[in-house]
Every structure is written in C-alpha cells, then in structure tokens.
mmCIF file of C-alpha atoms in Angstrom:
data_model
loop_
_atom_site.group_PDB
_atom_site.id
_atom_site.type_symbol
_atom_site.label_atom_id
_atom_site.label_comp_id
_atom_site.label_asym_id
_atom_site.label_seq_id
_atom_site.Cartn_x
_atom_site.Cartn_y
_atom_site.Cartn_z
ATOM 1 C CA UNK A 1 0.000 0.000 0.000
ATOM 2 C CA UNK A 2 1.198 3.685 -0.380
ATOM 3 C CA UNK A 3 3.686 4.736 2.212
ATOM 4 C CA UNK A 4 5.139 8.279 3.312
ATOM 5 C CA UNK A 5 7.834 8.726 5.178
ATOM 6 C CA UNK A 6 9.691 10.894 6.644
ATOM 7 C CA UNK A 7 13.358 11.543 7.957
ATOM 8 C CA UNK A 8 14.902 12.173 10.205
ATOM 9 C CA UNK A 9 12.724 10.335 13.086
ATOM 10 C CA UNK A 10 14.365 12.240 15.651
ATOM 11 C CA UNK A 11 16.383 16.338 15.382
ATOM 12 C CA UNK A 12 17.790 17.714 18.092
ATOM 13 C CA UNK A 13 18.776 21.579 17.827
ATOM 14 C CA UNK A 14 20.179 24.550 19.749
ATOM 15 C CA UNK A 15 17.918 27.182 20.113
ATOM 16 C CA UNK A 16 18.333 29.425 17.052
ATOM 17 C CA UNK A 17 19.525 26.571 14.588
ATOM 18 C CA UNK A 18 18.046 25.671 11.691
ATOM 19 C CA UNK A 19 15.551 22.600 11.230
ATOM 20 C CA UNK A 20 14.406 20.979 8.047
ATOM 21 C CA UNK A 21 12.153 17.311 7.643
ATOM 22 C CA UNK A 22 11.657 15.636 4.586
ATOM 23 C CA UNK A 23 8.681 13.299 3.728
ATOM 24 C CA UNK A 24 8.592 10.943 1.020
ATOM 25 C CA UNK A 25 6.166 8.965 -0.907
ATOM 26 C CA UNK A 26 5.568 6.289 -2.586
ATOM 27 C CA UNK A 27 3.364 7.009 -5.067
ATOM 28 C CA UNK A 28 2.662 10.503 -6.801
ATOM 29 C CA UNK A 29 -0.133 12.753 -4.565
ATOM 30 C CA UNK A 30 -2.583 15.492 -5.463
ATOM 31 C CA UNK A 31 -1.135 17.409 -2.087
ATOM 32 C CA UNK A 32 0.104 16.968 0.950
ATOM 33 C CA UNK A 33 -0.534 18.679 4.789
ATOM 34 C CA UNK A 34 1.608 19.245 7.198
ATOM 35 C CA UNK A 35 0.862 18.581 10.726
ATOM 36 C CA UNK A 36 2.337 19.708 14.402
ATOM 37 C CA UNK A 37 1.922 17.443 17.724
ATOM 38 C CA UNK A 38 2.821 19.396 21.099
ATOM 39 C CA UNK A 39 4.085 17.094 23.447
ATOM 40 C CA UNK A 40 0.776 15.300 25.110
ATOM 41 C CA UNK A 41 -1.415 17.395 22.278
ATOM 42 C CA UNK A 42 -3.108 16.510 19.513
ATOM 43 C CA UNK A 43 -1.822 16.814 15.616
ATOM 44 C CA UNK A 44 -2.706 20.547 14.388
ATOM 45 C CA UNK A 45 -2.936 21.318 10.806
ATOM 46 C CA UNK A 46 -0.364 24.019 9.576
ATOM 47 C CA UNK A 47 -0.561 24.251 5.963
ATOM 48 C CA UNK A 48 -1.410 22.359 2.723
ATOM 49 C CA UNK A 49 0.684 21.722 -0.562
ATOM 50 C CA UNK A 50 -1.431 21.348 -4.202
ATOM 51 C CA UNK A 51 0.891 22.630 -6.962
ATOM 52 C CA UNK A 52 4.166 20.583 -8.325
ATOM 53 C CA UNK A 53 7.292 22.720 -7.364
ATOM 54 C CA UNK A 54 4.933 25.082 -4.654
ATOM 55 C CA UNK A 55 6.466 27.108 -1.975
ATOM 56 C CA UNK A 56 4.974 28.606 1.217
ATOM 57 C CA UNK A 57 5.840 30.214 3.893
ATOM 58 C CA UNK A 58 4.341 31.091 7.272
ATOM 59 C CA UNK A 59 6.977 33.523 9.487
ATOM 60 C CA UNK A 60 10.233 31.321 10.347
ATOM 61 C CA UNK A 61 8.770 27.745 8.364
ATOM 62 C CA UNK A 62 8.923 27.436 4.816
ATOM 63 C CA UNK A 63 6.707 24.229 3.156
ATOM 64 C CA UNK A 64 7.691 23.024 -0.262
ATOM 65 C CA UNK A 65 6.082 20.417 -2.408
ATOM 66 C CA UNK A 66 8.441 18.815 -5.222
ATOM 67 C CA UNK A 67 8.580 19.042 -9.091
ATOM 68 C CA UNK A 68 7.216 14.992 -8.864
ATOM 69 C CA UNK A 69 4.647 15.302 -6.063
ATOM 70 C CA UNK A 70 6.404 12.963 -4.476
ATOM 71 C CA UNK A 71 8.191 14.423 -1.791
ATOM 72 C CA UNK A 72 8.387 17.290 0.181
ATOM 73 C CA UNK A 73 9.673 19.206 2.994
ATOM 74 C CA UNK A 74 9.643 21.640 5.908
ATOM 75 C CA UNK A 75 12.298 24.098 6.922
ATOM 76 C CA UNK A 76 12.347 26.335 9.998
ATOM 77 C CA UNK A 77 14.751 29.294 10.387
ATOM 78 C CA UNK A 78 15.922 30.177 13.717
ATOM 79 C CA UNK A 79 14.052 27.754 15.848
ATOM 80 C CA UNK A 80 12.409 28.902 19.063
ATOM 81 C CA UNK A 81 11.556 26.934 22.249
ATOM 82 C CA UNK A 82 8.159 27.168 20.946
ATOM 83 C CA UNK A 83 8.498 24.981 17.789
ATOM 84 C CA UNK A 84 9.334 21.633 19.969
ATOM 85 C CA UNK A 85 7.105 19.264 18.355
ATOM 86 C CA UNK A 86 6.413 16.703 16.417
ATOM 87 C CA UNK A 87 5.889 17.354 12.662
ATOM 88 C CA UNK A 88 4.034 15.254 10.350
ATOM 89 C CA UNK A 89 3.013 15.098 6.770
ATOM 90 C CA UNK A 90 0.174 13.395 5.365
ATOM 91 C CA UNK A 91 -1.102 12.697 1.978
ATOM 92 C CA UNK A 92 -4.352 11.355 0.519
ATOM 93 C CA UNK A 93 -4.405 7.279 -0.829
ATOM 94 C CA UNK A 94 -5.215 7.828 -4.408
ATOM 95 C CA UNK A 95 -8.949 6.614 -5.489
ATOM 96 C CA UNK A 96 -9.759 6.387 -1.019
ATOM 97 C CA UNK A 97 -10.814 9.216 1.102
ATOM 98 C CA UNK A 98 -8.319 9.029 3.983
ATOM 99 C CA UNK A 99 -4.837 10.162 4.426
ATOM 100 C CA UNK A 100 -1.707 8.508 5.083
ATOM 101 C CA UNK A 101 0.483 9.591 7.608
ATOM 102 C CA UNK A 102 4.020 9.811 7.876
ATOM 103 C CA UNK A 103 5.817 8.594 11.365
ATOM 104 C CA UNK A 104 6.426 12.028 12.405
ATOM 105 C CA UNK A 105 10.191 14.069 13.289
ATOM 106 C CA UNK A 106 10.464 14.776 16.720
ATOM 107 C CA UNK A 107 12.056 18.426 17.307
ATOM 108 C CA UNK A 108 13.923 18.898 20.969
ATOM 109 C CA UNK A 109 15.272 22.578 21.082
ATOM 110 C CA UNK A 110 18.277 23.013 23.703
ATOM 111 C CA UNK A 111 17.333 26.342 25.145
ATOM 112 C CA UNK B 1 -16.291 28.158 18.648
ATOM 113 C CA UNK B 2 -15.644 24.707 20.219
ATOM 114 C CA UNK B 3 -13.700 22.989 18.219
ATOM 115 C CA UNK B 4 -13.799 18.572 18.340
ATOM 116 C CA UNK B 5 -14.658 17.179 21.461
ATOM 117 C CA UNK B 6 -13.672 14.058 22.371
ATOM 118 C CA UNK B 7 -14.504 11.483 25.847
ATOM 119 C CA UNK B 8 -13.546 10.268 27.810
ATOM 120 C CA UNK B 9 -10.363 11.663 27.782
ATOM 121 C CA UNK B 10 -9.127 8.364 29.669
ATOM 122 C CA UNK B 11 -9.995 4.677 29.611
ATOM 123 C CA UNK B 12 -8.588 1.460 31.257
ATOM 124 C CA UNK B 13 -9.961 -1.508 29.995
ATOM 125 C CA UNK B 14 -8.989 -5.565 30.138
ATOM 126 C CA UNK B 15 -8.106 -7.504 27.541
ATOM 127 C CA UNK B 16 -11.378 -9.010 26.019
ATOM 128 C CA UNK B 17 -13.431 -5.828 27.387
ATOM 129 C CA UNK B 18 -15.541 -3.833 25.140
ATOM 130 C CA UNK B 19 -14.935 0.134 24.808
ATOM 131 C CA UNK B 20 -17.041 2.880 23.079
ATOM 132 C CA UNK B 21 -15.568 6.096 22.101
ATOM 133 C CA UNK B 22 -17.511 9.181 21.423
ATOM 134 C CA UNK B 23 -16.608 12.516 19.149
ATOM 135 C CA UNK B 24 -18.051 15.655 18.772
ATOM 136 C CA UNK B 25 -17.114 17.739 15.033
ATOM 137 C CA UNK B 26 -16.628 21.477 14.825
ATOM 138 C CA UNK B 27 -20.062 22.602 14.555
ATOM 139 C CA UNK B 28 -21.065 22.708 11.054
ATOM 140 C CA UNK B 29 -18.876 19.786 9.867
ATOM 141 C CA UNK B 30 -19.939 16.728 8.235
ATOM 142 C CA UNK B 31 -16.917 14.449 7.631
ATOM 143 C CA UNK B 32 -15.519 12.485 10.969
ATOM 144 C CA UNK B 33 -12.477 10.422 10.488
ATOM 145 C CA UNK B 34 -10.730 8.436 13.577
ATOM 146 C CA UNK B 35 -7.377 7.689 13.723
ATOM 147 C CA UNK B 36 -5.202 5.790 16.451
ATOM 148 C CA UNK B 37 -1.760 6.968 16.894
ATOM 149 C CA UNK B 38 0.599 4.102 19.057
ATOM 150 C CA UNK B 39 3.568 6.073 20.679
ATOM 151 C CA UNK B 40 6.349 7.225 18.580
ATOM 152 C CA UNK B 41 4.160 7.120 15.020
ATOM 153 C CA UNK B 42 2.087 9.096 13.148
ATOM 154 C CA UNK B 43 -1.816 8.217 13.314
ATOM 155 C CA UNK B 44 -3.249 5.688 11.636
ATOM 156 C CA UNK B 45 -6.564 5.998 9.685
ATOM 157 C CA UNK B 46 -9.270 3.802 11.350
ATOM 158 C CA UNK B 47 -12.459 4.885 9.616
ATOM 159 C CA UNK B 48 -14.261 8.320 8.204
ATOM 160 C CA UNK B 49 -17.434 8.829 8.668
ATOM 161 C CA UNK B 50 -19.877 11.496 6.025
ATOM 162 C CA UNK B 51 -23.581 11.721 6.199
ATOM 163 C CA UNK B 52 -24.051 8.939 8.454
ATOM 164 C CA UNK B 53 -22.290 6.580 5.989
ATOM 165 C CA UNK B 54 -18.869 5.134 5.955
ATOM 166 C CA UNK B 55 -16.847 6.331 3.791
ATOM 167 C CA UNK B 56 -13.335 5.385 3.944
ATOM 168 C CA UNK B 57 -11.644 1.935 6.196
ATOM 169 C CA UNK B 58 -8.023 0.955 6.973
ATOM 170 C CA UNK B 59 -6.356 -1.547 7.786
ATOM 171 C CA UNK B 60 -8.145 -2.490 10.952
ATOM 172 C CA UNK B 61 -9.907 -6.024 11.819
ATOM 173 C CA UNK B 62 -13.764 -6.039 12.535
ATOM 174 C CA UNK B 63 -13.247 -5.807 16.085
ATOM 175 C CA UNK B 64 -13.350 -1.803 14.905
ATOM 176 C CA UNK B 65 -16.570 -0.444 13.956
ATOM 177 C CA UNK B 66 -17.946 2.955 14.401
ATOM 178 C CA UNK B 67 -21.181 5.313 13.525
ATOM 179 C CA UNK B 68 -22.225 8.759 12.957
ATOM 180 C CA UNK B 69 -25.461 9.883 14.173
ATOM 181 C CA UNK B 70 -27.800 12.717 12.557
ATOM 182 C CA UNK B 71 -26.287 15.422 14.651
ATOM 183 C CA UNK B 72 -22.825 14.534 13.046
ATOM 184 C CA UNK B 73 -21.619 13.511 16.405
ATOM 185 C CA UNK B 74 -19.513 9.888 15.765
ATOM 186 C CA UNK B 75 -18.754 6.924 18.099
ATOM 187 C CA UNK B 76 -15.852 4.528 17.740
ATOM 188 C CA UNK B 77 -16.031 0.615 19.076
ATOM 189 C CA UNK B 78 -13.508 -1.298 19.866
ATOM 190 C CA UNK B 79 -14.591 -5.285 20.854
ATOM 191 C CA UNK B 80 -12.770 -8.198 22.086
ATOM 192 C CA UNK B 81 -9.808 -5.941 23.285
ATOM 193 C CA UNK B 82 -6.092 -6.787 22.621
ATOM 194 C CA UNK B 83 -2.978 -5.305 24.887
ATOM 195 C CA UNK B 84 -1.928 -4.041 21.365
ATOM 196 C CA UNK B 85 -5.062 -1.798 21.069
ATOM 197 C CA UNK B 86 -3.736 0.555 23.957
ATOM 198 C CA UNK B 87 -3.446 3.821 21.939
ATOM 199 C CA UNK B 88 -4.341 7.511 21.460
ATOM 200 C CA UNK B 89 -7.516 7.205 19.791
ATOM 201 C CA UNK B 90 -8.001 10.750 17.790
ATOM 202 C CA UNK B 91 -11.051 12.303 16.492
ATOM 203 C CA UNK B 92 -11.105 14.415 13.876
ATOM 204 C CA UNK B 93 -13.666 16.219 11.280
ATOM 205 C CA UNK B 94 -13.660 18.145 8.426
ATOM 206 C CA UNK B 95 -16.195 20.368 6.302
ATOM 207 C CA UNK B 96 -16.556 17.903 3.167
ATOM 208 C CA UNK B 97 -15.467 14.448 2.710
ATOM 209 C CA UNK B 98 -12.452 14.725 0.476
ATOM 210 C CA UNK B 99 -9.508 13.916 2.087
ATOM 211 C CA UNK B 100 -7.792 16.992 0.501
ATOM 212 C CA UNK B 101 -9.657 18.132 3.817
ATOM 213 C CA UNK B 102 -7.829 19.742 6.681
ATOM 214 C CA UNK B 103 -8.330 17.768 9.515
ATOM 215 C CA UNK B 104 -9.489 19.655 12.786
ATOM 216 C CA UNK B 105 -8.035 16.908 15.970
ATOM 217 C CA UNK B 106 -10.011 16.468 19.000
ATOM 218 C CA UNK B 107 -7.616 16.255 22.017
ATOM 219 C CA UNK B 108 -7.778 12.124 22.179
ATOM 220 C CA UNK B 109 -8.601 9.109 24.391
ATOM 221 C CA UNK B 110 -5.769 7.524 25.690
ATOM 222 C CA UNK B 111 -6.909 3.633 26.113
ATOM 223 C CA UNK B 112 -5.248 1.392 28.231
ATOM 224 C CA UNK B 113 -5.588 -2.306 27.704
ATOM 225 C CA UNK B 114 -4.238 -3.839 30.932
#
C-alpha cells in the first residue's frame, strides 16, 4: 500500500539553529498537509501543498512540495523553544478518502 | 467556537473488554475520520465517517466499527480488546469528505488495555 515517510525520526537543535524534515512517498499525490503534535497534544494542521514545485511560507517555516509530487519538505529558520514538536506530513491514498500519515520528526530545542 | 470534542479523555480496559468512544465535530462539519496513533508514530486511519455513511476503512480487523449519528456527532467501538489496542484514539472532522480536507483533531482518548 502507499507509504510516506519521513526523515529524520528524531532532530535535536540549539535554540536558534536551523531545522528541516523531509517526507517521502511512494506514489505521486494530489497534495500533501503538514501537521504539528505538542508534546501530550493533539496533531494541528499548519498548511497544505497542491501545486508541483509550490512554496509557502508562514513567518520562520517554509513548506515546499516537489517538481514529482512525491516528496516534500519543511524548513524552519531560527528555531524557538516554541516549535518543539512533532511534525508530520500526510497525503491522501489515491482513489480512497483518507490520508496517510508519515511517522512524524520529533524536534527537541536546547534552550 | 468549540472545536472537536472528544470522551472520555481516559480509559482502562482488560483484555477481552468492550470500549465505546464518542466525538463531537466542529459545529457545522460533516466528515468524521478516527485515527489511532501508538507512541512514537504518526496516526493511523481507522475509519471516516460522512452523512451517516462510511466512507473510507483501513487496515483495521472487525473488532473496529464505528457510527455517525444525525447530529454529526460519531462513536468509535472497539470489541474483544487486545494489549496491542492501547493507543491515542483521535477524532477528527472536516467540512466535506475529500480527504484533501484539513483535519481539525479532537484532544484524544488515551486507552489502556491492561
């Protein structure tokens, strides 16, 4: 069945480093979300990828969707104590209506 | 405006116990999809719910079933429970079915199968 994934599992930084995540997938999607888990929260949406090769940005994280619609990836500038998280990214199963997930990168910031 | 409501927000069971979950959607919101998300991974899609019908089912054995009532209001049941089934069990809903959707989380039920 269709898989995304996404590396690395775990990133820690020091406060004011730079943190990217990549998701992968195995087959081509129509978009993908991205999602953020505070520790003992729930998963909160954050944005959502349509176009091949599409960039946005929301303050310090920037979400880009590749050329293939295959993969894609999340980038934060400068990181706070604020972004700890996990981040996901999910995409829809072609022809179903639910959404795959990927296993998540866990963010730890060293104040 | 509230957003999804889930309860309890706790459970313990026993293995072979039965357990019903319920879920509130953001008012206005037809689509209900649940999820369970084991520790360390990303959630996994159990079932989504629009209009009262199912319309989307993972990978889950029939020991999983679940229902949406007029209100939009869902309920997730879990029979014949496994220590394996201990889990965050997440609600969430959506305006329209799609599942180009953004999905709006409830806060969970954390199950416990002793």
């Amino acid at each position: 069945g269709q898989q995304v994934m996404q590396i690395p599992q775990y990133q820690h930084v020091q406060e004011g480093e730079d943190f990217t995540t990549y998701c992968n997938s195995s087959t081509t999607l129509s978009n993908i979300q991205w999602y953020k888990q505070r520790p003992g929260g729930h998963p909160v949406f954050l944005i959502q990828l349509v176009k091949s090769g599409e960039v946005k940005k929301q303050k310090r994280l920037t979400f880009q969707f590749g050329e293939a619609k295959k993969n894609s990836s999340l980038h934060i500038t400068a990181t706070q104590t604020t972004d700890v998280g996990t981040y996901f990214c999910a995409g829809p199963v072609q022809g179903a209506q639910k959404l795959v997930f990927g296993q998540g990168t866990r963010l730890t910031i060293n104040p | 405006d509230a957003g999804v409501t889930q309860s309890p927000t706790h459970l313990i069971k026993t293995r072979g116990q039965q357990v019903t979950l319920r879920c509130s959607p953001i008012s206005g919101h037809k689509s209900v999809s649940w999820y369970q998300q084991v520790l360390g991974q990303g959630p996994q899609f159990i079932f989504q719910y629009y209009e009262k019908e199912e319309r989307g089912r993972g990978n889950f054995p029939d020991r999983f079933s679940a229902r949406q009532f007029p209100n939009y209001s869902s309920e997730l049941n879990v029979n014949a429970l496994l220590l394996g089934d201990s889990a965050l069990y997440l609600c969430a809903s959506s305006l329209l079915r799609q599942s180009n959707q953004p999905q709006h989380f409830g806060d969970g039920t954390r199950l416990s199968i002793l």
